[in-house]
GROMACS .gro file of C-alpha atoms in nm:
model
  159
    1MET     CA    1  10.743  11.046  10.486
    2PHE     CA    2  10.468  11.197  10.720
    3ASP     CA    3  10.204  11.127  10.463
    4ILE     CA    4  10.263  10.726  10.437
    5LEU     CA    5  10.281  10.738  10.866
    6TRP     CA    6   9.957  10.922  10.946
    7ARG     CA    7   9.778  10.689  10.661
    8SER     CA    8   9.941  10.372  10.801
    9VAL     CA    9   9.791  10.461  11.142
   10ALA     CA   10   9.465  10.548  10.997
   11ILE     CA   11   9.450  10.197  10.815
   12GLY     CA   12   9.565  10.044  11.116
   13ILE     CA   13   9.281  10.196  11.314
   14GLY     CA   14   9.009  10.167  11.061
   15ALA     CA   15   9.082   9.789  11.014
   16THR     CA   16   9.075   9.759  11.401
   17VAL     CA   17   8.733   9.910  11.412
   18LEU     CA   18   8.620   9.711  11.138
   19MET     CA   19   8.731   9.404  11.335
   20ASP     CA   20   8.584   9.529  11.647
   21ILE     CA   21   8.227   9.575  11.464
   22TRP     CA   22   8.286   9.214  11.365
   23ALA     CA   23   8.318   9.078  11.696
   24ILE     CA   24   8.019   9.267  11.799
   25LEU     CA   25   7.784   9.149  11.533
   26LEU     CA   26   7.904   8.781  11.604
   27ALA     CA   27   7.845   8.844  11.975
   28LYS     CA   28   7.488   8.955  11.889
   29LEU     CA   29   7.408   8.654  11.718
   30GLY     CA   30   7.530   8.457  11.941
   31VAL     CA   31   7.841   8.288  11.789
   32THR     CA   32   8.112   8.395  12.017
   33PRO     CA   33   8.082   8.592  12.349
   34SER     CA   34   8.108   8.971  12.345
   35PRO     CA   35   8.426   9.087  12.306
   36ASN     CA   36   8.654   9.132  12.639
   37TRP     CA   37   8.989   9.284  12.646
   38ALA     CA   38   9.036   9.293  13.009
   39PRO     CA   39   9.246   8.978  12.988
   40ALA     CA   40   9.451   9.100  12.716
   41GLY     CA   41   9.534   9.409  12.954
   42ARG     CA   42   9.629   9.198  13.237
   43TRP     CA   43   9.856   9.010  12.984
   44PHE     CA   44  10.018   9.330  12.844
   45TRP     CA   45  10.047   9.437  13.212
   46HIS     CA   46  10.241   9.146  13.316
   47LEU     CA   47  10.437   9.141  12.955
   48GLY     CA   48  10.569   9.455  13.066
   49LYS     CA   49  10.711   9.319  13.390
   50GLY     CA   50  10.872   9.017  13.179
   51LYS     CA   51  10.615   8.753  13.196
   52VAL     CA   52  10.512   8.640  12.874
   53PHE     CA   53  10.320   8.289  12.920
   54HIS     CA   54  10.079   8.202  13.174
   55ASP     CA   55   9.923   7.887  13.276
   56SER     CA   56   9.606   8.075  13.324
   57ILE     CA   57   9.564   8.468  13.300
   58ALA     CA   58   9.292   8.470  13.500
   59ASP     CA   59   9.533   8.334  13.772
   60ALA     CA   60   9.755   8.616  13.730
   61GLU     CA   61   9.798   8.919  13.935
   62PRO     CA   62   9.519   9.182  13.875
   63TYR     CA   63   9.602   9.505  13.735
   64ALA     CA   64   9.334   9.802  13.818
   65SER     CA   65   9.312   9.896  13.484
   66GLU     CA   66   9.361   9.599  13.254
   67LEU     CA   67   9.033   9.659  13.059
   68ALA     CA   68   9.173  10.013  12.917
   69LEU     CA   69   9.499   9.870  12.894
   70GLY     CA   70   9.365   9.581  12.676
   71TRP     CA   71   9.177   9.820  12.455
   72ILE     CA   72   9.455  10.048  12.430
   73GLY     CA   73   9.675   9.714  12.331
   74HIS     CA   74   9.459   9.601  12.057
   75TYR     CA   75   9.437   9.938  11.914
   76ALA     CA   76   9.815   9.987  11.932
   77VAL     CA   77   9.861   9.628  11.773
   78GLY     CA   78   9.642   9.702  11.480
   79ILE     CA   79   9.829  10.035  11.410
   80LEU     CA   80  10.165   9.831  11.439
   81TYR     CA   81  10.000   9.634  11.148
   82GLY     CA   82   9.922   9.929  10.958
   83ILE     CA   83  10.264  10.068  10.992
   84LEU     CA   84  10.399   9.731  10.886
   85LEU     CA   85  10.158   9.720  10.583
   86ALA     CA   86  10.318  10.043  10.462
   87ILE     CA   87  10.681   9.942  10.511
   88PHE     CA   88  10.577   9.631  10.290
   89VAL     CA   89  10.404   9.750  10.044
   90GLY     CA   90  10.547  10.087  10.006
   91PRO     CA   91  10.400  10.447   9.932
   92ALA     CA   92  10.269  10.348   9.597
   93TRP     CA   93  10.010  10.114   9.725
   94PHE     CA   94   9.825  10.387   9.913
   95ALA     CA   95   9.790  10.558   9.539
   96ALA     CA   96   9.624  10.253   9.421
   97PRO     CA   97   9.546   9.981   9.712
   98THR     CA   98   9.469   9.620   9.642
   99PHE     CA   99   9.350   9.402   9.853
  100LEU     CA  100   9.575   9.109   9.818
  101PRO     CA  101   9.856   9.237  10.017
  102ALA     CA  102   9.643   9.363  10.314
  103TRP     CA  103   9.484   9.016  10.332
  104ILE     CA  104   9.789   8.848  10.329
  105LEU     CA  105   9.932   9.057  10.607
  106GLY     CA  106   9.581   9.010  10.794
  107ILE     CA  107   9.638   8.648  10.767
  108VAL     CA  108  10.003   8.656  10.858
  109THR     CA  109   9.892   8.860  11.182
  110VAL     CA  110   9.693   8.558  11.301
  111GLY     CA  111  10.043   8.382  11.387
  112ALA     CA  112  10.078   8.647  11.660
  113GLY     CA  113   9.759   8.565  11.795
  114TRP     CA  114   9.833   8.183  11.831
  115PHE     CA  115  10.204   8.139  11.868
  116LEU     CA  116  10.235   8.465  12.125
  117MET     CA  117   9.886   8.591  12.239
  118GLN     CA  118   9.698   8.272  12.307
  119PRO     CA  119   9.992   8.067  12.491
  120GLY     CA  120  10.058   8.392  12.693
  121LEU     CA  121   9.696   8.365  12.825
  122GLY     CA  122   9.720   8.022  12.898
  123LEU     CA  123   9.497   7.910  12.631
  124GLY     CA  124   9.756   7.690  12.457
  125TRP     CA  125   9.957   7.724  12.119
  126ALA     CA  126   9.671   7.787  11.817
  127ALA     CA  127   9.374   7.757  12.119
  128SER     CA  128   9.503   7.423  12.169
  129LYS     CA  129   9.370   7.411  12.516
  130THR     CA  130   9.018   7.571  12.433
  131PRO     CA  131   8.706   7.353  12.437
  132ASN     CA  132   8.680   7.361  12.047
  133PRO     CA  133   9.001   7.475  11.906
  134THR     CA  134   8.907   7.451  11.543
  135LYS     CA  135   8.622   7.668  11.591
  136VAL     CA  136   8.847   7.939  11.756
  137ARG     CA  137   9.120   7.895  11.483
  138VAL     CA  138   8.860   7.915  11.220
  139LEU     CA  139   8.708   8.258  11.396
  140ASN     CA  140   9.060   8.393  11.439
  141LEU     CA  141   9.117   8.332  11.059
  142LEU     CA  142   8.783   8.478  10.975
  143ALA     CA  143   8.836   8.804  11.220
  144HIS     CA  144   9.203   8.847  11.080
  145THR     CA  145   9.049   8.847  10.717
  146VAL     CA  146   8.801   9.113  10.821
  147PHE     CA  147   9.093   9.304  10.937
  148GLY     CA  148   9.251   9.281  10.600
  149PHE     CA  149   8.980   9.412  10.429
  150GLY     CA  150   8.951   9.679  10.687
  151LEU     CA  151   9.318   9.768  10.619
  152TYR     CA  152   9.215   9.769  10.255
  153ALA     CA  153   8.888   9.934  10.272
  154THR     CA  154   9.031  10.217  10.494
  155ALA     CA  155   9.303  10.286  10.223
  156LEU     CA  156   9.044  10.316   9.980
  157ILE     CA  157   8.857  10.573  10.163
  158ILE     CA  158   9.150  10.755  10.264
  159ARG     CA  159   9.352  10.807   9.921
   0.00000   0.00000   0.00000
């Protein structure tokens, strides 16, 4: 049991690191702004106080350590997804990881961003209130594909 737990935590961290490298690369290429987890940290802070949805997270009361909380929350969610993958695929998958289950979970997790976090930040359902929702959605799908690949690649590395 402990073996599967540490492996699921490791693949969640590995996948999140790869997703962050992807985001930094896109920022360096000028495709997106640099990652900023402060708004997410503010959202996590208010989530803990029972407030899920905001008209604009920028208008919500600031939290002194929101950038740190954003990063912690980002990695905690990545770890949670690694644990969920382990629950769904079982221990045999870790002996011989395959890409498809990891990719499916990566794509499914886009739903949490589209239908919980983005509206929670005031960006609308599936980024509908952003200047270019289609671009955001495509980038979300690509980022979560990278995350799924990270789950798979990390599982291969640690087996």
